[in-house]
Structures are given as C-alpha cells and as structure tokens.
mmCIF file with all atom_site columns, C-alpha atoms in Angstrom:
data_model
loop_
_atom_site.group_PDB
_atom_site.id
_atom_site.type_symbol
_atom_site.label_atom_id
_atom_site.label_alt_id
_atom_site.label_comp_id
_atom_site.label_asym_id
_atom_site.label_entity_id
_atom_site.label_seq_id
_atom_site.pdbx_PDB_ins_code
_atom_site.Cartn_x
_atom_site.Cartn_y
_atom_site.Cartn_z
_atom_site.occupancy
_atom_site.B_iso_or_equiv
_atom_site.pdbx_formal_charge
_atom_site.auth_seq_id
_atom_site.auth_comp_id
_atom_site.auth_asym_id
_atom_site.auth_atom_id
_atom_site.pdbx_PDB_model_num
ATOM 1   C CA . UNK A 1 1   ? -120.521 -193.216 5.854  1.00 41.00 ? 19  UNK A CA 1
ATOM 2   C CA . UNK A 1 2   ? -121.923 -195.918 8.136  1.00 42.00 ? 20  UNK A CA 1
ATOM 3   C CA . UNK A 1 3   ? -123.824 -193.326 10.184 1.00 44.00 ? 21  UNK A CA 1
ATOM 4   C CA . UNK A 1 4   ? -125.468 -192.066 6.997  1.00 44.00 ? 22  UNK A CA 1
ATOM 5   C CA . UNK A 1 5   ? -126.656 -195.569 6.075  1.00 44.00 ? 23  UNK A CA 1
ATOM 6   C CA . UNK A 1 6   ? -128.025 -196.213 9.566  1.00 43.00 ? 24  UNK A CA 1
ATOM 7   C CA . UNK A 1 7   ? -129.937 -192.944 9.565  1.00 48.00 ? 25  UNK A CA 1
ATOM 8   C CA . UNK A 1 8   ? -131.426 -193.525 6.101  1.00 46.00 ? 26  UNK A CA 1
ATOM 9   C CA . UNK A 1 9   ? -132.582 -196.994 7.141  1.00 42.00 ? 27  UNK A CA 1
ATOM 10  C CA . UNK A 1 10  ? -133.969 -195.674 10.411 1.00 50.00 ? 28  UNK A CA 1
ATOM 11  C CA . UNK A 1 11  ? -136.020 -193.051 8.627  1.00 50.00 ? 29  UNK A CA 1
ATOM 12  C CA . UNK A 1 12  ? -137.834 -195.498 6.360  1.00 42.00 ? 30  UNK A CA 1
ATOM 13  C CA . UNK A 1 13  ? -141.279 -196.205 7.751  1.00 46.00 ? 31  UNK A CA 1
ATOM 14  C CA . UNK A 1 14  ? -141.092 -194.670 11.256 1.00 44.00 ? 32  UNK A CA 1
ATOM 15  C CA . UNK A 1 15  ? -141.275 -191.223 9.657  1.00 46.00 ? 33  UNK A CA 1
ATOM 16  C CA . UNK A 1 16  ? -144.995 -191.761 9.249  1.00 55.00 ? 34  UNK A CA 1
ATOM 17  C CA . UNK A 1 17  ? -145.479 -192.978 12.834 1.00 79.00 ? 35  UNK A CA 1
ATOM 18  C CA . UNK A 1 18  ? -147.143 -190.816 15.415 1.00 93.00 ? 36  UNK A CA 1
ATOM 19  C CA . UNK A 1 19  ? -145.417 -190.471 18.762 1.00 96.00 ? 37  UNK A CA 1
ATOM 20  C CA . UNK A 1 20  ? -148.033 -192.768 20.301 1.00 96.00 ? 38  UNK A CA 1
ATOM 21  C CA . UNK A 1 21  ? -147.361 -195.542 17.788 1.00 94.00 ? 39  UNK A CA 1
ATOM 22  C CA . UNK A 1 22  ? -143.608 -195.060 18.219 1.00 96.00 ? 40  UNK A CA 1
ATOM 23  C CA . UNK A 1 23  ? -143.899 -195.251 22.020 1.00 97.00 ? 41  UNK A CA 1
ATOM 24  C CA . UNK A 1 24  ? -146.054 -198.371 21.962 1.00 96.00 ? 42  UNK A CA 1
ATOM 25  C CA . UNK A 1 25  ? -143.729 -200.093 19.487 1.00 95.00 ? 43  UNK A CA 1
ATOM 26  C CA . UNK A 1 26  ? -140.595 -199.337 21.524 1.00 96.00 ? 44  UNK A CA 1
ATOM 27  C CA . UNK A 1 27  ? -142.273 -200.156 24.854 1.00 97.00 ? 45  UNK A CA 1
ATOM 28  C CA . UNK A 1 28  ? -143.453 -203.542 23.587 1.00 96.00 ? 46  UNK A CA 1
ATOM 29  C CA . UNK A 1 29  ? -140.042 -204.245 22.040 1.00 95.00 ? 47  UNK A CA 1
ATOM 30  C CA . UNK A 1 30  ? -138.504 -203.596 25.467 1.00 96.00 ? 48  UNK A CA 1
ATOM 31  C CA . UNK A 1 31  ? -141.000 -205.976 27.087 1.00 97.00 ? 49  UNK A CA 1
ATOM 32  C CA . UNK A 1 32  ? -142.321 -203.278 29.417 1.00 97.00 ? 50  UNK A CA 1
ATOM 33  C CA . UNK A 1 33  ? -145.962 -202.805 30.451 1.00 98.00 ? 51  UNK A CA 1
ATOM 34  C CA . UNK A 1 34  ? -147.692 -199.438 30.453 1.00 98.00 ? 52  UNK A CA 1
ATOM 35  C CA . UNK A 1 35  ? -148.102 -199.726 34.209 1.00 98.00 ? 53  UNK A CA 1
ATOM 36  C CA . UNK A 1 36  ? -144.441 -200.478 34.966 1.00 98.00 ? 54  UNK A CA 1
ATOM 37  C CA . UNK A 1 37  ? -143.229 -197.692 32.683 1.00 98.00 ? 55  UNK A CA 1
ATOM 38  C CA . UNK A 1 38  ? -145.715 -195.292 34.268 1.00 98.00 ? 56  UNK A CA 1
ATOM 39  C CA . UNK A 1 39  ? -144.429 -196.155 37.751 1.00 98.00 ? 57  UNK A CA 1
ATOM 40  C CA . UNK A 1 40  ? -140.804 -195.584 36.704 1.00 98.00 ? 58  UNK A CA 1
ATOM 41  C CA . UNK A 1 41  ? -141.744 -192.220 35.155 1.00 98.00 ? 59  UNK A CA 1
ATOM 42  C CA . UNK A 1 42  ? -143.982 -191.165 38.060 1.00 98.00 ? 60  UNK A CA 1
ATOM 43  C CA . UNK A 1 43  ? -147.099 -190.778 35.897 1.00 98.00 ? 61  UNK A CA 1
ATOM 44  C CA . UNK A 1 44  ? -150.379 -192.688 35.898 1.00 98.00 ? 62  UNK A CA 1
ATOM 45  C CA . UNK A 1 45  ? -151.042 -195.697 33.699 1.00 97.00 ? 63  UNK A CA 1
ATOM 46  C CA . UNK A 1 46  ? -153.860 -193.641 32.148 1.00 98.00 ? 64  UNK A CA 1
ATOM 47  C CA . UNK A 1 47  ? -151.301 -190.975 31.218 1.00 98.00 ? 65  UNK A CA 1
ATOM 48  C CA . UNK A 1 48  ? -149.235 -193.634 29.436 1.00 98.00 ? 66  UNK A CA 1
ATOM 49  C CA . UNK A 1 49  ? -152.358 -194.929 27.702 1.00 97.00 ? 67  UNK A CA 1
ATOM 50  C CA . UNK A 1 50  ? -153.227 -191.385 26.571 1.00 97.00 ? 68  UNK A CA 1
ATOM 51  C CA . UNK A 1 51  ? -149.704 -190.917 25.188 1.00 97.00 ? 69  UNK A CA 1
ATOM 52  C CA . UNK A 1 52  ? -149.918 -194.129 23.173 1.00 96.00 ? 70  UNK A CA 1
ATOM 53  C CA . UNK A 1 53  ? -153.432 -193.282 21.949 1.00 95.00 ? 71  UNK A CA 1
ATOM 54  C CA . UNK A 1 54  ? -152.262 -189.874 20.712 1.00 93.00 ? 72  UNK A CA 1
ATOM 55  C CA . UNK A 1 55  ? -154.491 -188.004 23.166 1.00 95.00 ? 73  UNK A CA 1
ATOM 56  C CA . UNK A 1 56  ? -151.551 -186.139 24.678 1.00 96.00 ? 74  UNK A CA 1
ATOM 57  C CA . UNK A 1 57  ? -147.879 -185.482 24.040 1.00 96.00 ? 75  UNK A CA 1
ATOM 58  C CA . UNK A 1 58  ? -145.040 -185.689 26.558 1.00 97.00 ? 76  UNK A CA 1
ATOM 59  C CA . UNK A 1 59  ? -143.152 -182.751 27.996 1.00 95.00 ? 77  UNK A CA 1
ATOM 60  C CA . UNK A 1 60  ? -139.470 -182.616 27.059 1.00 93.00 ? 78  UNK A CA 1
ATOM 61  C CA . UNK A 1 61  ? -138.584 -183.997 30.480 1.00 96.00 ? 79  UNK A CA 1
ATOM 62  C CA . UNK A 1 62  ? -141.028 -186.896 30.186 1.00 98.00 ? 80  UNK A CA 1
ATOM 63  C CA . UNK A 1 63  ? -139.814 -187.686 26.660 1.00 97.00 ? 81  UNK A CA 1
ATOM 64  C CA . UNK A 1 64  ? -136.222 -187.879 27.901 1.00 96.00 ? 82  UNK A CA 1
ATOM 65  C CA . UNK A 1 65  ? -137.362 -190.065 30.797 1.00 98.00 ? 83  UNK A CA 1
ATOM 66  C CA . UNK A 1 66  ? -139.100 -192.401 28.348 1.00 98.00 ? 84  UNK A CA 1
ATOM 67  C CA . UNK A 1 67  ? -135.958 -192.564 26.214 1.00 98.00 ? 85  UNK A CA 1
ATOM 68  C CA . UNK A 1 68  ? -133.862 -193.375 29.262 1.00 98.00 ? 86  UNK A CA 1
ATOM 69  C CA . UNK A 1 69  ? -136.219 -196.001 30.708 1.00 98.00 ? 87  UNK A CA 1
ATOM 70  C CA . UNK A 1 70  ? -136.622 -197.740 27.330 1.00 98.00 ? 88  UNK A CA 1
ATOM 71  C CA . UNK A 1 71  ? -132.849 -197.499 26.691 1.00 97.00 ? 89  UNK A CA 1
ATOM 72  C CA . UNK A 1 72  ? -133.420 -195.901 23.283 1.00 97.00 ? 90  UNK A CA 1
ATOM 73  C CA . UNK A 1 73  ? -130.440 -195.592 20.951 1.00 95.00 ? 91  UNK A CA 1
ATOM 74  C CA . UNK A 1 74  ? -129.417 -192.137 19.760 1.00 92.00 ? 92  UNK A CA 1
ATOM 75  C CA . UNK A 1 75  ? -131.148 -192.851 16.423 1.00 92.00 ? 93  UNK A CA 1
ATOM 76  C CA . UNK A 1 76  ? -134.354 -193.848 18.224 1.00 94.00 ? 94  UNK A CA 1
ATOM 77  C CA . UNK A 1 77  ? -134.132 -190.740 20.420 1.00 95.00 ? 95  UNK A CA 1
ATOM 78  C CA . UNK A 1 78  ? -133.971 -188.613 17.268 1.00 92.00 ? 96  UNK A CA 1
ATOM 79  C CA . UNK A 1 79  ? -136.890 -190.526 15.754 1.00 93.00 ? 97  UNK A CA 1
ATOM 80  C CA . UNK A 1 80  ? -138.865 -189.991 18.963 1.00 95.00 ? 98  UNK A CA 1
ATOM 81  C CA . UNK A 1 81  ? -138.188 -186.239 18.926 1.00 93.00 ? 99  UNK A CA 1
ATOM 82  C CA . UNK A 1 82  ? -139.182 -186.137 15.253 1.00 92.00 ? 100 UNK A CA 1
ATOM 83  C CA . UNK A 1 83  ? -142.441 -188.000 15.954 1.00 94.00 ? 101 UNK A CA 1
ATOM 84  C CA . UNK A 1 84  ? -143.315 -185.596 18.781 1.00 95.00 ? 102 UNK A CA 1
ATOM 85  C CA . UNK A 1 85  ? -142.490 -182.606 16.587 1.00 92.00 ? 103 UNK A CA 1
ATOM 86  C CA . UNK A 1 86  ? -144.622 -183.961 13.717 1.00 91.00 ? 104 UNK A CA 1
ATOM 87  C CA . UNK A 1 87  ? -147.548 -184.440 16.084 1.00 93.00 ? 105 UNK A CA 1
ATOM 88  C CA . UNK A 1 88  ? -147.069 -180.874 17.385 1.00 92.00 ? 106 UNK A CA 1
ATOM 89  C CA . UNK A 1 89  ? -146.341 -179.576 13.880 1.00 90.00 ? 107 UNK A CA 1
ATOM 90  C CA . UNK A 1 90  ? -143.173 -178.027 15.299 1.00 90.00 ? 108 UNK A CA 1
ATOM 91  C CA . UNK A 1 91  ? -139.392 -178.290 14.975 1.00 90.00 ? 109 UNK A CA 1
ATOM 92  C CA . UNK A 1 92  ? -137.847 -181.098 17.068 1.00 89.00 ? 110 UNK A CA 1
ATOM 93  C CA . UNK A 1 93  ? -136.747 -179.804 20.476 1.00 85.00 ? 111 UNK A CA 1
ATOM 94  C CA . UNK A 1 94  ? -133.108 -180.727 19.935 1.00 90.00 ? 112 UNK A CA 1
ATOM 95  C CA . UNK A 1 95  ? -132.904 -178.612 16.746 1.00 92.00 ? 113 UNK A CA 1
ATOM 96  C CA . UNK A 1 96  ? -134.854 -175.433 17.500 1.00 90.00 ? 114 UNK A CA 1
ATOM 97  C CA . UNK A 1 97  ? -132.100 -173.637 19.384 1.00 91.00 ? 115 UNK A CA 1
ATOM 98  C CA . UNK A 1 98  ? -129.449 -174.614 16.844 1.00 93.00 ? 116 UNK A CA 1
ATOM 99  C CA . UNK A 1 99  ? -131.550 -173.416 13.934 1.00 92.00 ? 117 UNK A CA 1
ATOM 100 C CA . UNK A 1 100 ? -132.306 -170.119 15.652 1.00 91.00 ? 118 UNK A CA 1
ATOM 101 C CA . UNK A 1 101 ? -128.680 -169.564 16.696 1.00 93.00 ? 119 UNK A CA 1
ATOM 102 C CA . UNK A 1 102 ? -127.134 -170.510 13.330 1.00 93.00 ? 120 UNK A CA 1
ATOM 103 C CA . UNK A 1 103 ? -127.929 -168.049 10.557 1.00 93.00 ? 121 UNK A CA 1
ATOM 104 C CA . UNK A 1 104 ? -126.522 -170.226 7.776  1.00 94.00 ? 122 UNK A CA 1
ATOM 105 C CA . UNK A 1 105 ? -128.609 -173.210 8.900  1.00 92.00 ? 123 UNK A CA 1
ATOM 106 C CA . UNK A 1 106 ? -131.768 -171.126 8.425  1.00 92.00 ? 124 UNK A CA 1
ATOM 107 C CA . UNK A 1 107 ? -130.551 -169.886 5.035  1.00 93.00 ? 125 UNK A CA 1
ATOM 108 C CA . UNK A 1 108 ? -129.734 -173.450 3.924  1.00 93.00 ? 126 UNK A CA 1
ATOM 109 C CA . UNK A 1 109 ? -133.090 -174.804 5.087  1.00 93.00 ? 127 UNK A CA 1
ATOM 110 C CA . UNK A 1 110 ? -135.003 -172.045 3.319  1.00 94.00 ? 128 UNK A CA 1
ATOM 111 C CA . UNK A 1 111 ? -133.070 -172.578 0.093  1.00 95.00 ? 129 UNK A CA 1
ATOM 112 C CA . UNK A 1 112 ? -133.683 -176.318 0.314  1.00 94.00 ? 130 UNK A CA 1
ATOM 113 C CA . UNK A 1 113 ? -137.383 -175.641 0.826  1.00 93.00 ? 131 UNK A CA 1
ATOM 114 C CA . UNK A 1 114 ? -137.625 -173.066 -1.965 1.00 95.00 ? 132 UNK A CA 1
ATOM 115 C CA . UNK A 1 115 ? -135.797 -175.281 -4.460 1.00 96.00 ? 133 UNK A CA 1
ATOM 116 C CA . UNK A 1 116 ? -137.611 -178.418 -3.269 1.00 96.00 ? 134 UNK A CA 1
ATOM 117 C CA . UNK A 1 117 ? -134.324 -180.198 -2.580 1.00 95.00 ? 135 UNK A CA 1
ATOM 118 C CA . UNK A 1 118 ? -134.702 -183.915 -3.358 1.00 94.00 ? 136 UNK A CA 1
ATOM 119 C CA . UNK A 1 119 ? -133.830 -186.801 -1.057 1.00 92.00 ? 137 UNK A CA 1
ATOM 120 C CA . UNK A 1 120 ? -130.684 -187.315 -3.161 1.00 94.00 ? 138 UNK A CA 1
ATOM 121 C CA . UNK A 1 121 ? -129.784 -183.673 -2.607 1.00 94.00 ? 139 UNK A CA 1
ATOM 122 C CA . UNK A 1 122 ? -130.181 -184.098 1.156  1.00 94.00 ? 140 UNK A CA 1
ATOM 123 C CA . UNK A 1 123 ? -128.030 -187.245 1.020  1.00 94.00 ? 141 UNK A CA 1
ATOM 124 C CA . UNK A 1 124 ? -125.262 -185.168 -0.580 1.00 94.00 ? 142 UNK A CA 1
ATOM 125 C CA . UNK A 1 125 ? -125.629 -182.513 2.127  1.00 94.00 ? 143 UNK A CA 1
ATOM 126 C CA . UNK A 1 126 ? -125.322 -185.192 4.814  1.00 93.00 ? 144 UNK A CA 1
ATOM 127 C CA . UNK A 1 127 ? -122.249 -186.666 3.099  1.00 94.00 ? 145 UNK A CA 1
ATOM 128 C CA . UNK A 1 128 ? -120.586 -183.228 3.107  1.00 94.00 ? 146 UNK A CA 1
ATOM 129 C CA . UNK A 1 129 ? -121.391 -182.769 6.793  1.00 92.00 ? 147 UNK A CA 1
ATOM 130 C CA . UNK A 1 130 ? -120.046 -186.240 7.619  1.00 92.00 ? 148 UNK A CA 1
ATOM 131 C CA . UNK A 1 131 ? -116.827 -185.599 5.668  1.00 92.00 ? 149 UNK A CA 1
ATOM 132 C CA . UNK A 1 132 ? -116.359 -182.259 7.470  1.00 90.00 ? 150 UNK A CA 1
ATOM 133 C CA . UNK A 1 133 ? -116.891 -183.982 10.825 1.00 85.00 ? 151 UNK A CA 1
ATOM 134 C CA . UNK A 1 134 ? -114.371 -186.665 9.825  1.00 80.00 ? 152 UNK A CA 1
ATOM 135 C CA . UNK A 1 135 ? -111.822 -183.962 9.007  1.00 65.00 ? 153 UNK A CA 1
ATOM 136 C CA . UNK A 1 136 ? -112.239 -182.411 12.454 1.00 58.00 ? 154 UNK A CA 1
ATOM 137 C CA . UNK A 1 137 ? -114.472 -179.593 11.231 1.00 52.00 ? 155 UNK A CA 1
ATOM 138 C CA . UNK A 1 138 ? -117.685 -178.765 13.043 1.00 49.00 ? 156 UNK A CA 1
#
C-alpha cells in the first residue's frame, strides 16, 4: 500500500512536465551544472542545454546515464521515462515490450480506454496488482 501512495504523490504535478523541465529540476536539485553533467555523460554542454530547452530528446542509453549520474530513485526514473514518452507521444521505453508481449495487458488497456476508466478505477487496479504481488503472484 505504501508504494501506491508514493506513486500517486509522485504523479501529481510532474505529469505535466516536459522531459527538459524534469531534467533541469532534477539536475539543479542534485547541485550539478550542465557542463559537469555533460562531461560525465560524454556529450557537449550545448547538448545538455538543448535537452533542457526541449530541442532534443535523449536516446535510451543517454536517459539511463542521466538517471545514474543524478542518482534518480526508481520513481523518478519512471517519471523521466514518462516525460520522454509524452514528449515523443509514445509509450515509455520500459513498458513497450511488456505491452506487446502480454496480450491481456493490451486488452485491459483498451478496455480502460474505451470505458474511460477513472483515476479511482486505476487506483483499484493498482491495489489488485499490489495485493497479487504481496501474495507472491506476478
């Protein structure tokens, strides 16, 4: 249940953030300059500036490097992937394969879309998943 609360709190506000805004916020919170992060990631400072300005998006490898260098939590890593996916208008990279490989996940997502499942409905779905995980089911 605690994981559910953390995720709900984490999704308030940052959902509307672009990847660039997310990156700048987390970089500043870590006390890191664009230049020093660029050096650690083997990209130019201009590349970092372009990422933060929304002029470009990172490759999967660069995104994971950013997450590692900024010591992002698992929740922040998910939020980062979501921000990148929103900017690309695509499915987050960590979910695409799972969705394509799991027939029932696609069925559930389409039914949720077609019935316009509410936030409360999604909270119930998450609670069921968490209880299954707690019982050893996956």
